[in-house]
Amino acid sequence: MRAALLTNILPPYRMPVYHDLAVTPGWRWRFFTNAATEVGRSWRVDSGDLDVEQVRSFSFRRRFAFRRQGDQVVTAYLPLGLLGALRRFEPDVVVSAELGARTLLALLYCRVFGVPLVIWSYHSRVSSSVGGRSLQTFRRLLLSCADAVVGMGAEARRVLSDFGVPSERIFDAPNAHDRDGLEKALADADSGAPRTLQQEGGGREHYREHVALVVGRLVPAKGIEPLFDAWDDLPPSVRGRWTLLFVGDGPLAPRVQSASRSRSTGEIFLIPAVQPEELAAYYGGADLLIFPSLGDPWGLVVNEALACGLPVLCSSRAGCATDLVLPGRNGWIVDPLETPKLTATLLEALDHPDLSRLGECARGTARRFSPERMADGIRRAVTHAAAARPRRAHQAAPAR
């Protein structure tokens, strides 16, 4: 069977899943991308021996509004060369990620040539609500035309059900981090290194007794401002024992730097974004991950932190919260837009007497979310879609 997977880019954290798909016996996968990497990222991506084709695409910027926290601008693509690329490959099944122009073109191809379509949709309840009525109608229409739909976890299943997708056409493929790469990076990392920061002026400042880590793009949708509001309401005696460490880049970097300058030494630090393999040292040197997202479809840093033995204070608005975070066992869940509750939960986490015990449970949770499990969910959706729609004559030929 020849399977086409359509996506924006091949991010480094997704490579183990794609490699697992690529070695499926009797299947040939080709990965069609719109760009080599995401705008604003400095990722190093090695596709190895994957069959990858970058199609001619037109990129443009789109603005999405998030309640209380302003707008977020993202890069969208119109894959002008996609139909021709699919025609040359002649796939037996098409898997298209996201609910936009790429999937609309994929649907057109599939209807013309009688090919089953799998839509890979990983919305959370918050991200799925972004956009007006016309966009919601468009998403619902696309999903109704799919032979199978892949979601990422319990919240994605609820979103897809709300869009009218029958349960028998929904296949779970919970998000997974690069397990082997992270374990290797942890083994290589000096866990003491994150405790020291090289300042611009050349001096070295040490973190406080404990480190609360925030990893990701510094954009409004990541909940940076609500976190600062809650942090400022904490008792000074608690803040005095903790460093709030940000690792990332983005338009709110000056806001974090300003907060760092206005606080006492060691309270708030900012490290510019690092390569994925370098994050292990920061996970290894921290005591708690804070993920105050206002609507991430998932939140892969939560997987990574749990795998490194970090308890997590996670936003209830993140798609991963229900699947990954077990309150009282490996972390906490709270709505970051409810400042008093966020402050109280922060205080509970920062004052917890045994974070290491929660960290042991965290490792066990992360082990259940493997690249193999994610790839298997996609394979099951493809198998279902291929069985649901009559196969074309040439599909009986051996995979080339």
mmCIF file of C-alpha atoms in Angstrom:
data_model
loop_
_atom_site.group_PDB
_atom_site.id
_atom_site.type_symbol
_atom_site.label_atom_id
_atom_site.label_comp_id
_atom_site.label_asym_id
_atom_site.label_seq_id
_atom_site.Cartn_x
_atom_site.Cartn_y
_atom_site.Cartn_z
ATOM 1 C CA MET A 1 0.000 0.000 0.000
ATOM 2 C CA ARG A 2 1.200 3.488 -0.869
ATOM 3 C CA ALA A 3 0.368 6.105 1.773
ATOM 4 C CA ALA A 4 0.828 9.865 1.499
ATOM 5 C CA LEU A 5 1.115 11.973 4.647
ATOM 6 C CA LEU A 6 0.627 15.721 4.169
ATOM 7 C CA THR A 7 1.921 18.191 6.758
ATOM 8 C CA ASN A 8 3.516 21.623 7.097
ATOM 9 C CA ILE A 9 6.997 20.501 8.137
ATOM 10 C CA LEU A 10 8.847 17.546 9.626
ATOM 11 C CA PRO A 11 9.592 18.734 13.182
ATOM 12 C CA PRO A 12 12.372 16.910 15.045
ATOM 13 C CA TYR A 13 10.062 15.682 17.804
ATOM 14 C CA ARG A 14 7.851 13.876 15.266
ATOM 15 C CA MET A 15 10.647 12.004 13.475
ATOM 16 C CA PRO A 16 10.444 8.792 15.597
ATOM 17 C CA VAL A 17 6.749 8.480 14.696
ATOM 18 C CA TYR A 18 7.417 8.995 10.998
ATOM 19 C CA HIS A 19 10.279 6.503 11.027
ATOM 20 C CA ASP A 20 8.026 3.943 12.725
ATOM 21 C CA LEU A 21 5.398 4.467 10.027
ATOM 22 C CA ALA A 22 8.016 4.202 7.284
ATOM 23 C CA VAL A 23 9.000 0.658 8.257
ATOM 24 C CA THR A 24 5.432 -0.689 8.228
ATOM 25 C CA PRO A 25 5.695 -4.012 6.340
ATOM 26 C CA GLY A 26 4.153 -3.837 2.879
ATOM 27 C CA TRP A 27 3.505 -0.075 3.052
ATOM 28 C CA ARG A 28 5.352 2.714 1.315
ATOM 29 C CA TRP A 29 5.036 6.146 2.913
ATOM 30 C CA ARG A 30 5.854 9.464 1.269
ATOM 31 C CA PHE A 31 5.796 12.620 3.391
ATOM 32 C CA PHE A 32 4.694 15.784 1.575
ATOM 33 C CA THR A 33 5.724 19.023 3.304
ATOM 34 C CA ASN A 34 5.152 22.727 2.668
ATOM 35 C CA ALA A 35 8.450 23.993 4.088
ATOM 36 C CA ALA A 36 11.774 22.796 5.477
ATOM 37 C CA THR A 37 11.175 24.256 8.941
ATOM 38 C CA GLU A 38 8.746 26.425 10.862
ATOM 39 C CA VAL A 39 9.073 30.214 10.689
ATOM 40 C CA GLY A 40 10.795 31.514 13.796
ATOM 41 C CA ARG A 41 12.359 28.155 14.715
ATOM 42 C CA SER A 42 16.021 27.203 14.545
ATOM 43 C CA TRP A 43 15.393 23.453 14.532
ATOM 44 C CA ARG A 44 17.934 21.100 12.993
ATOM 45 C CA VAL A 45 15.965 18.400 11.210
ATOM 46 C CA ASP A 46 17.488 15.238 9.761
ATOM 47 C CA SER A 47 14.896 13.246 7.812
ATOM 48 C CA GLY A 48 17.308 10.345 7.384
ATOM 49 C CA ASP A 49 16.061 7.826 4.848
ATOM 50 C CA LEU A 50 12.428 9.012 4.876
ATOM 51 C CA ASP A 51 10.797 9.539 1.485
ATOM 52 C CA VAL A 52 10.116 13.296 1.670
ATOM 53 C CA GLU A 53 8.886 15.699 -1.007
ATOM 54 C CA GLN A 54 8.556 19.433 -0.382
ATOM 55 C CA VAL A 55 5.756 20.745 -2.586
ATOM 56 C CA ARG A 56 5.576 24.236 -4.052
ATOM 57 C CA SER A 57 3.623 26.329 -1.544
ATOM 58 C CA PHE A 58 2.519 29.893 -0.945
ATOM 59 C CA SER A 59 2.851 31.038 2.666
ATOM 60 C CA PHE A 60 0.908 33.780 4.414
ATOM 61 C CA ARG A 61 0.360 35.024 7.950
ATOM 62 C CA ARG A 62 -2.884 34.529 9.856
ATOM 63 C CA ARG A 63 -3.953 36.204 13.075
ATOM 64 C CA PHE A 64 -5.932 34.402 15.768
ATOM 65 C CA ALA A 65 -7.469 36.090 18.814
ATOM 66 C CA PHE A 66 -7.215 34.585 22.298
ATOM 67 C CA ARG A 67 -9.413 35.830 25.101
ATOM 68 C CA ARG A 68 -7.700 38.403 27.357
ATOM 69 C CA GLN A 69 -4.289 37.785 25.837
ATOM 70 C CA GLY A 70 -4.388 39.495 22.454
ATOM 71 C CA ASP A 71 -3.595 37.906 19.115
ATOM 72 C CA GLN A 72 -1.228 35.234 17.883
ATOM 73 C CA VAL A 73 0.115 35.316 14.327
ATOM 74 C CA VAL A 74 0.848 31.974 12.661
ATOM 75 C CA THR A 75 2.178 30.999 9.249
ATOM 76 C CA ALA A 76 -0.278 29.172 6.985
ATOM 77 C CA TYR A 77 0.417 27.521 3.655
ATOM 78 C CA LEU A 78 -1.404 27.060 0.378
ATOM 79 C CA PRO A 79 0.298 24.006 -1.212
ATOM 80 C CA LEU A 80 -0.036 24.963 -4.879
ATOM 81 C CA GLY A 81 1.946 21.948 -6.075
ATOM 82 C CA LEU A 82 0.160 19.347 -3.968
ATOM 83 C CA LEU A 83 -2.308 17.984 -6.505
ATOM 84 C CA GLY A 84 0.432 17.401 -9.054
ATOM 85 C CA ALA A 85 2.672 15.772 -6.460
ATOM 86 C CA LEU A 86 -0.093 13.398 -5.381
ATOM 87 C CA ARG A 87 -0.907 12.560 -8.985
ATOM 88 C CA ARG A 88 2.708 11.534 -9.594
ATOM 89 C CA PHE A 89 2.883 9.399 -6.442
ATOM 90 C CA GLU A 90 -0.567 7.799 -6.894
ATOM 91 C CA PRO A 91 -1.226 6.996 -3.218
ATOM 92 C CA ASP A 92 -3.717 4.386 -2.084
ATOM 93 C CA VAL A 93 -4.547 6.416 1.037
ATOM 94 C CA VAL A 94 -3.974 10.089 1.864
ATOM 95 C CA VAL A 95 -3.419 11.300 5.439
ATOM 96 C CA SER A 96 -3.722 15.081 5.786
ATOM 97 C CA ALA A 97 -2.861 16.967 8.955
ATOM 98 C CA GLU A 98 -4.880 20.001 10.093
ATOM 99 C CA LEU A 99 -8.193 21.400 8.848
ATOM 100 C CA GLY A 100 -7.280 23.926 6.189
ATOM 101 C CA ALA A 101 -6.448 24.429 2.538
ATOM 102 C CA ARG A 102 -4.124 21.418 2.415
ATOM 103 C CA THR A 103 -6.887 19.063 3.519
ATOM 104 C CA LEU A 104 -9.380 20.666 1.134
ATOM 105 C CA LEU A 105 -7.011 19.972 -1.770
ATOM 106 C CA ALA A 106 -6.451 16.441 -0.458
ATOM 107 C CA LEU A 107 -10.215 15.906 -0.365
ATOM 108 C CA LEU A 108 -10.497 17.114 -3.954
ATOM 109 C CA TYR A 109 -7.811 14.663 -5.072
ATOM 110 C CA CYS A 110 -9.361 11.780 -3.140
ATOM 111 C CA ARG A 111 -12.829 12.383 -4.560
ATOM 112 C CA VAL A 112 -11.583 12.615 -8.151
ATOM 113 C CA PHE A 113 -9.424 9.478 -7.961
ATOM 114 C CA GLY A 114 -11.460 7.389 -5.521
ATOM 115 C CA VAL A 115 -8.824 7.383 -2.793
ATOM 116 C CA PRO A 116 -9.727 7.169 0.931
ATOM 117 C CA LEU A 117 -8.916 10.216 3.062
ATOM 118 C CA VAL A 118 -7.704 10.236 6.663
ATOM 119 C CA ILE A 119 -7.720 13.589 8.460
ATOM 120 C CA TRP A 120 -5.251 14.039 11.291
ATOM 121 C CA SER A 121 -6.845 16.684 13.511
ATOM 122 C CA TYR A 122 -5.310 17.563 16.848
ATOM 123 C CA HIS A 123 -7.466 20.364 18.195
ATOM 124 C CA SER A 124 -8.216 21.036 21.845
ATOM 125 C CA ARG A 125 -11.557 22.492 22.899
ATOM 126 C CA VAL A 126 -9.963 25.952 23.002
ATOM 127 C CA SER A 127 -8.064 25.827 19.717
ATOM 128 C CA SER A 128 -11.096 24.346 17.928
ATOM 129 C CA SER A 129 -13.222 27.324 18.983
ATOM 130 C CA VAL A 130 -10.907 29.887 17.375
ATOM 131 C CA GLY A 131 -12.450 31.375 14.241
ATOM 132 C CA GLY A 132 -15.925 32.445 13.225
ATOM 133 C CA ARG A 133 -18.996 30.466 12.274
ATOM 134 C CA SER A 134 -17.876 30.041 8.667
ATOM 135 C CA LEU A 135 -14.586 28.450 9.743
ATOM 136 C CA GLN A 136 -16.402 26.092 12.105
ATOM 137 C CA THR A 137 -18.749 25.068 9.286
ATOM 138 C CA PHE A 138 -15.770 24.482 6.989
ATOM 139 C CA ARG A 139 -14.066 22.264 9.566
ATOM 140 C CA ARG A 140 -17.232 20.290 10.157
ATOM 141 C CA LEU A 141 -17.658 19.758 6.404
ATOM 142 C CA LEU A 142 -14.093 18.509 5.964
ATOM 143 C CA LEU A 143 -14.394 16.087 8.844
ATOM 144 C CA SER A 144 -17.700 14.725 7.526
ATOM 145 C CA CYS A 145 -15.935 13.767 4.290
ATOM 146 C CA ALA A 146 -13.115 11.806 5.936
ATOM 147 C CA ASP A 147 -13.079 8.012 5.926
ATOM 148 C CA ALA A 148 -11.216 8.081 9.257
ATOM 149 C CA VAL A 149 -10.029 10.802 11.638
ATOM 150 C CA VAL A 150 -6.963 10.686 13.866
ATOM 151 C CA GLY A 151 -7.058 12.603 17.140
ATOM 152 C CA MET A 152 -4.573 13.025 19.961
ATOM 153 C CA GLY A 153 -6.097 11.855 23.206
ATOM 154 C CA ALA A 154 -9.322 12.235 25.178
ATOM 155 C CA GLU A 155 -9.890 15.932 24.595
ATOM 156 C CA ALA A 156 -9.382 15.639 20.843
ATOM 157 C CA ARG A 157 -11.937 12.809 20.772
ATOM 158 C CA ARG A 158 -14.479 15.040 22.521
ATOM 159 C CA VAL A 159 -13.805 17.871 20.071
ATOM 160 C CA LEU A 160 -14.191 15.545 17.089
ATOM 161 C CA SER A 161 -17.424 14.149 18.520
ATOM 162 C CA ASP A 162 -18.745 17.698 18.922
ATOM 163 C CA PHE A 163 -17.935 18.267 15.244
ATOM 164 C CA GLY A 164 -20.168 15.304 14.421
ATOM 165 C CA VAL A 165 -17.545 12.633 13.678
ATOM 166 C CA PRO A 166 -18.931 9.160 14.517
ATOM 167 C CA SER A 167 -16.969 7.394 17.246
ATOM 168 C CA GLU A 168 -16.154 4.422 14.989
ATOM 169 C CA ARG A 169 -14.243 6.751 12.650
ATOM 170 C CA ILE A 170 -12.112 8.337 15.410
ATOM 171 C CA PHE A 171 -8.719 6.787 16.141
ATOM 172 C CA ASP A 172 -6.559 7.878 19.060
ATOM 173 C CA ALA A 173 -2.889 8.585 18.454
ATOM 174 C CA PRO A 174 -1.801 10.387 21.657
ATOM 175 C CA ASN A 175 1.120 12.730 21.138
ATOM 176 C CA ALA A 176 4.579 11.347 21.861
ATOM 177 C CA HIS A 177 7.998 12.868 22.388
ATOM 178 C CA ASP A 178 11.295 11.591 21.011
ATOM 179 C CA ARG A 179 11.801 9.046 23.798
ATOM 180 C CA ASP A 180 15.167 7.642 22.694
ATOM 181 C CA GLY A 181 16.588 11.051 21.838
ATOM 182 C CA LEU A 182 15.549 12.508 25.185
ATOM 183 C CA GLU A 183 16.944 9.566 27.143
ATOM 184 C CA LYS A 184 20.269 9.883 25.338
ATOM 185 C CA ALA A 185 20.355 13.631 25.946
ATOM 186 C CA LEU A 186 19.597 13.093 29.631
ATOM 187 C CA ALA A 187 22.406 10.586 29.914
ATOM 188 C CA ASP A 188 24.819 13.019 28.272
ATOM 189 C CA ALA A 189 23.683 16.120 30.140
ATOM 190 C CA ASP A 190 25.395 17.556 33.174
ATOM 191 C CA SER A 191 22.370 17.982 35.441
ATOM 192 C CA GLY A 192 24.179 20.728 37.341
ATOM 193 C CA ALA A 193 24.664 22.898 34.266
ATOM 194 C CA PRO A 194 21.212 24.512 34.292
ATOM 195 C CA ARG A 195 21.869 25.841 37.765
ATOM 196 C CA THR A 196 24.215 28.482 36.349
ATOM 197 C CA LEU A 197 23.398 31.212 33.875
ATOM 198 C CA GLN A 198 25.910 33.123 31.786
ATOM 199 C CA GLN A 199 24.811 36.738 31.910
ATOM 200 C CA GLU A 200 25.334 39.113 28.981
ATOM 201 C CA GLY A 201 27.857 41.063 30.995
ATOM 202 C CA GLY A 202 30.043 38.023 31.501
ATOM 203 C CA GLY A 203 29.297 37.434 35.187
ATOM 204 C CA ARG A 204 27.768 34.200 36.427
ATOM 205 C CA GLU A 205 24.633 34.204 38.575
ATOM 206 C CA HIS A 206 23.322 31.154 40.383
ATOM 207 C CA TYR A 207 19.732 30.060 40.497
ATOM 208 C CA ARG A 208 17.903 29.733 43.767
ATOM 209 C CA GLU A 209 17.264 26.557 45.727
ATOM 210 C CA HIS A 210 14.479 25.408 43.394
ATOM 211 C CA VAL A 211 13.724 26.003 39.706
ATOM 212 C CA ALA A 212 10.284 26.247 38.103
ATOM 213 C CA LEU A 213 10.714 25.824 34.352
ATOM 214 C CA VAL A 214 8.630 27.333 31.518
ATOM 215 C CA VAL A 215 9.524 26.022 28.040
ATOM 216 C CA GLY A 216 8.106 27.183 24.723
ATOM 217 C CA ARG A 217 7.432 30.072 22.403
ATOM 218 C CA LEU A 218 7.043 33.366 24.252
ATOM 219 C CA VAL A 219 3.725 34.347 22.701
ATOM 220 C CA PRO A 220 0.450 35.495 24.327
ATOM 221 C CA ALA A 221 -1.265 32.142 23.772
ATOM 222 C CA LYS A 222 1.262 30.444 26.072
ATOM 223 C CA GLY A 223 -0.218 32.229 29.106
ATOM 224 C CA ILE A 224 2.870 34.243 30.064
ATOM 225 C CA GLU A 225 0.920 37.224 31.402
ATOM 226 C CA PRO A 226 -1.478 35.183 33.581
ATOM 227 C CA LEU A 227 1.529 33.365 35.010
ATOM 228 C CA PHE A 228 3.196 36.650 35.966
ATOM 229 C CA ASP A 229 -0.033 37.872 37.581
ATOM 230 C CA ALA A 230 -0.240 34.734 39.723
ATOM 231 C CA TRP A 231 3.500 34.702 40.470
ATOM 232 C CA ASP A 232 3.363 38.269 41.793
ATOM 233 C CA ASP A 233 0.583 37.278 44.195
ATOM 234 C CA LEU A 234 2.711 34.577 45.826
ATOM 235 C CA PRO A 235 4.149 35.259 49.297
ATOM 236 C CA PRO A 236 7.665 36.753 49.066
ATOM 237 C CA SER A 237 8.956 33.954 51.296
ATOM 238 C CA VAL A 238 7.947 31.391 48.647
ATOM 239 C CA ARG A 239 9.258 33.368 45.672
ATOM 240 C CA GLY A 240 12.502 33.810 47.556
ATOM 241 C CA ARG A 241 13.200 30.069 47.351
ATOM 242 C CA TRP A 242 12.384 29.648 43.657
ATOM 243 C CA THR A 243 13.713 30.758 40.297
ATOM 244 C CA LEU A 244 11.173 31.096 37.487
ATOM 245 C CA LEU A 245 13.194 30.073 34.430
ATOM 246 C CA PHE A 246 11.944 30.672 30.873
ATOM 247 C CA VAL A 247 13.543 28.864 27.933
ATOM 248 C CA GLY A 248 12.345 30.159 24.580
ATOM 249 C CA ASP A 249 12.063 33.026 22.126
ATOM 250 C CA GLY A 250 9.209 35.136 20.836
ATOM 251 C CA PRO A 251 7.578 38.559 20.914
ATOM 252 C CA LEU A 252 7.118 38.449 24.703
ATOM 253 C CA ALA A 253 10.840 37.966 25.362
ATOM 254 C CA PRO A 254 11.233 41.699 26.217
ATOM 255 C CA ARG A 255 8.386 41.310 28.729
ATOM 256 C CA VAL A 256 10.218 38.447 30.455
ATOM 257 C CA GLN A 257 13.507 40.363 30.398
ATOM 258 C CA SER A 258 11.792 43.383 31.927
ATOM 259 C CA ALA A 259 10.331 41.207 34.670
ATOM 260 C CA SER A 260 13.784 39.771 35.327
ATOM 261 C CA ARG A 261 15.341 43.215 35.697
ATOM 262 C CA SER A 262 12.593 44.427 38.024
ATOM 263 C CA ARG A 263 12.891 41.535 40.480
ATOM 264 C CA SER A 264 15.548 40.584 42.948
ATOM 265 C CA THR A 265 18.556 38.651 41.667
ATOM 266 C CA GLY A 266 17.782 35.054 40.790
ATOM 267 C CA GLU A 267 13.987 35.278 40.758
ATOM 268 C CA ILE A 268 13.320 35.314 36.990
ATOM 269 C CA PHE A 269 15.674 34.286 34.179
ATOM 270 C CA LEU A 270 15.342 33.949 30.430
ATOM 271 C CA ILE A 271 17.374 31.547 28.290
ATOM 272 C CA PRO A 272 16.976 31.952 24.505
ATOM 273 C CA ALA A 273 15.524 28.954 22.680
ATOM 274 C CA VAL A 274 17.836 25.953 22.450
ATOM 275 C CA GLN A 275 17.879 22.865 20.242
ATOM 276 C CA PRO A 276 15.527 20.065 21.384
ATOM 277 C CA GLU A 277 18.400 17.829 22.505
ATOM 278 C CA GLU A 278 19.714 20.634 24.726
ATOM 279 C CA LEU A 279 16.453 20.931 26.666
ATOM 280 C CA ALA A 280 17.223 17.754 28.592
ATOM 281 C CA ALA A 281 19.758 19.613 30.725
ATOM 282 C CA TYR A 282 17.118 22.155 31.753
ATOM 283 C CA TYR A 283 14.544 19.483 32.557
ATOM 284 C CA GLY A 284 17.192 17.647 34.545
ATOM 285 C CA GLY A 285 18.097 20.757 36.557
ATOM 286 C CA ALA A 286 14.544 21.859 37.364
ATOM 287 C CA ASP A 287 12.069 20.838 40.069
ATOM 288 C CA LEU A 288 8.753 21.682 38.397
ATOM 289 C CA LEU A 289 7.428 22.447 34.910
ATOM 290 C CA ILE A 290 4.764 25.136 34.560
ATOM 291 C CA PHE A 291 2.657 24.980 31.385
ATOM 292 C CA PRO A 292 0.135 27.870 31.543
ATOM 293 C CA SER A 293 -1.080 27.558 27.936
ATOM 294 C CA LEU A 294 -4.302 29.262 26.886
ATOM 295 C CA GLY A 295 -5.132 26.648 24.282
ATOM 296 C CA ASP A 296 -2.362 24.410 22.921
ATOM 297 C CA PRO A 297 -3.772 21.470 20.945
ATOM 298 C CA TRP A 298 -1.498 19.294 23.097
ATOM 299 C CA GLY A 299 1.728 20.474 24.779
ATOM 300 C CA LEU A 300 4.636 18.160 24.034
ATOM 301 C CA VAL A 301 6.868 19.785 26.657
ATOM 302 C CA VAL A 302 4.594 18.160 29.245
ATOM 303 C CA ASN A 303 5.462 14.713 27.846
ATOM 304 C CA GLU A 304 9.153 15.582 27.964
ATOM 305 C CA ALA A 305 9.062 16.988 31.485
ATOM 306 C CA LEU A 306 7.190 13.968 32.847
ATOM 307 C CA ALA A 307 9.678 11.645 31.141
ATOM 308 C CA CYS A 308 12.476 13.511 32.934
ATOM 309 C CA GLY A 309 10.789 13.032 36.292
ATOM 310 C CA LEU A 310 9.373 16.541 36.619
ATOM 311 C CA PRO A 311 5.928 17.082 38.120
ATOM 312 C CA VAL A 312 3.860 19.481 36.024
ATOM 313 C CA LEU A 313 1.507 22.331 36.798
ATOM 314 C CA CYS A 314 -0.587 22.243 33.629
ATOM 315 C CA SER A 315 -3.266 24.466 32.176
ATOM 316 C CA SER A 316 -6.717 22.916 31.918
ATOM 317 C CA ARG A 317 -6.903 24.611 28.502
ATOM 318 C CA ALA A 318 -4.108 22.469 27.058
ATOM 319 C CA GLY A 319 -5.152 19.428 25.049
ATOM 320 C CA CYS A 320 -2.799 17.117 26.954
ATOM 321 C CA ALA A 321 -4.066 17.901 30.451
ATOM 322 C CA THR A 322 -6.653 15.120 30.763
ATOM 323 C CA ASP A 323 -4.387 12.425 29.315
ATOM 324 C CA LEU A 324 -1.076 13.264 30.950
ATOM 325 C CA VAL A 325 -1.618 15.029 34.267
ATOM 326 C CA LEU A 326 -2.946 13.117 37.266
ATOM 327 C CA PRO A 327 -3.732 15.678 40.002
ATOM 328 C CA GLY A 328 -2.086 14.775 43.270
ATOM 329 C CA ARG A 329 0.003 12.047 41.641
ATOM 330 C CA ASN A 330 2.234 13.694 39.026
ATOM 331 C CA GLY A 331 1.103 17.314 39.007
ATOM 332 C CA TRP A 332 -1.720 19.832 39.067
ATOM 333 C CA ILE A 333 -4.334 21.111 36.594
ATOM 334 C CA VAL A 334 -5.698 24.661 36.762
ATOM 335 C CA ASP A 335 -7.253 27.303 34.497
ATOM 336 C CA PRO A 336 -4.583 30.017 34.058
ATOM 337 C CA LEU A 337 -7.246 32.655 33.420
ATOM 338 C CA GLU A 338 -8.569 32.221 36.961
ATOM 339 C CA THR A 339 -5.785 34.116 38.708
ATOM 340 C CA PRO A 340 -6.737 33.347 42.351
ATOM 341 C CA LYS A 341 -6.921 29.611 41.579
ATOM 342 C CA LEU A 342 -3.669 29.723 39.619
ATOM 343 C CA THR A 343 -1.952 31.490 42.520
ATOM 344 C CA ALA A 344 -3.299 28.974 45.035
ATOM 345 C CA THR A 345 -2.247 26.033 42.863
ATOM 346 C CA LEU A 346 1.196 27.539 42.308
ATOM 347 C CA LEU A 347 1.580 27.949 46.051
ATOM 348 C CA GLU A 348 0.552 24.335 46.633
ATOM 349 C CA ALA A 349 3.056 23.109 44.038
ATOM 350 C CA LEU A 350 5.957 25.282 45.192
ATOM 351 C CA ASP A 351 5.362 24.328 48.818
ATOM 352 C CA HIS A 352 4.900 20.600 48.141
ATOM 353 C CA PRO A 353 7.038 18.597 50.589
ATOM 354 C CA ASP A 354 7.938 15.750 48.209
ATOM 355 C CA LEU A 355 8.109 16.742 44.540
ATOM 356 C CA SER A 356 10.467 13.839 43.873
ATOM 357 C CA ARG A 357 7.683 11.346 44.709
ATOM 358 C CA LEU A 358 5.452 12.992 42.108
ATOM 359 C CA GLY A 359 8.372 12.850 39.704
ATOM 360 C CA GLU A 360 8.566 9.061 39.954
ATOM 361 C CA CYS A 361 4.909 8.782 38.993
ATOM 362 C CA ALA A 362 5.558 11.260 36.176
ATOM 363 C CA ARG A 363 8.084 8.920 34.553
ATOM 364 C CA GLY A 364 5.593 6.075 34.584
ATOM 365 C CA THR A 365 2.948 8.248 32.923
ATOM 366 C CA ALA A 366 5.291 9.355 30.126
ATOM 367 C CA ARG A 367 6.267 5.775 29.275
ATOM 368 C CA ARG A 368 2.701 5.065 28.142
ATOM 369 C CA PHE A 369 2.890 7.762 25.445
ATOM 370 C CA SER A 370 5.398 6.273 23.040
ATOM 371 C CA PRO A 371 6.120 7.010 19.361
ATOM 372 C CA GLU A 372 5.134 3.426 18.583
ATOM 373 C CA ARG A 373 1.698 3.914 20.133
ATOM 374 C CA MET A 374 1.183 7.133 18.176
ATOM 375 C CA ALA A 375 2.250 5.526 14.891
ATOM 376 C CA ASP A 376 -0.038 2.561 15.573
ATOM 377 C CA GLY A 377 -3.020 4.896 15.958
ATOM 378 C CA ILE A 378 -2.308 6.391 12.535
ATOM 379 C CA ARG A 379 -1.881 2.927 11.000
ATOM 380 C CA ARG A 380 -5.210 1.765 12.419
ATOM 381 C CA ALA A 381 -6.938 4.809 10.923
ATOM 382 C CA VAL A 382 -5.344 4.147 7.520
ATOM 383 C CA THR A 383 -6.367 0.485 7.627
ATOM 384 C CA HIS A 384 -9.946 1.434 8.497
ATOM 385 C CA ALA A 385 -10.123 4.046 5.735
ATOM 386 C CA ALA A 386 -8.732 1.654 3.125
ATOM 387 C CA ALA A 387 -11.328 -0.958 4.072
ATOM 388 C CA ALA A 388 -14.177 1.552 4.106
ATOM 389 C CA ARG A 389 -13.718 2.729 0.506
ATOM 390 C CA PRO A 390 -13.433 0.458 -2.572
ATOM 391 C CA ARG A 391 -9.838 0.099 -3.655
ATOM 392 C CA ARG A 392 -8.673 1.084 -7.099
ATOM 393 C CA ALA A 393 -7.416 -1.587 -9.493
ATOM 394 C CA HIS A 394 -3.752 -0.607 -9.288
ATOM 395 C CA GLN A 395 -3.807 -0.804 -5.490
ATOM 396 C CA ALA A 396 -3.563 -4.566 -5.619
ATOM 397 C CA ALA A 397 -0.060 -4.241 -7.008
ATOM 398 C CA PRO A 398 2.858 -4.741 -4.585
ATOM 399 C CA ALA A 399 4.188 -1.588 -2.925
ATOM 400 C CA ARG A 400 6.956 -0.034 -4.984
#
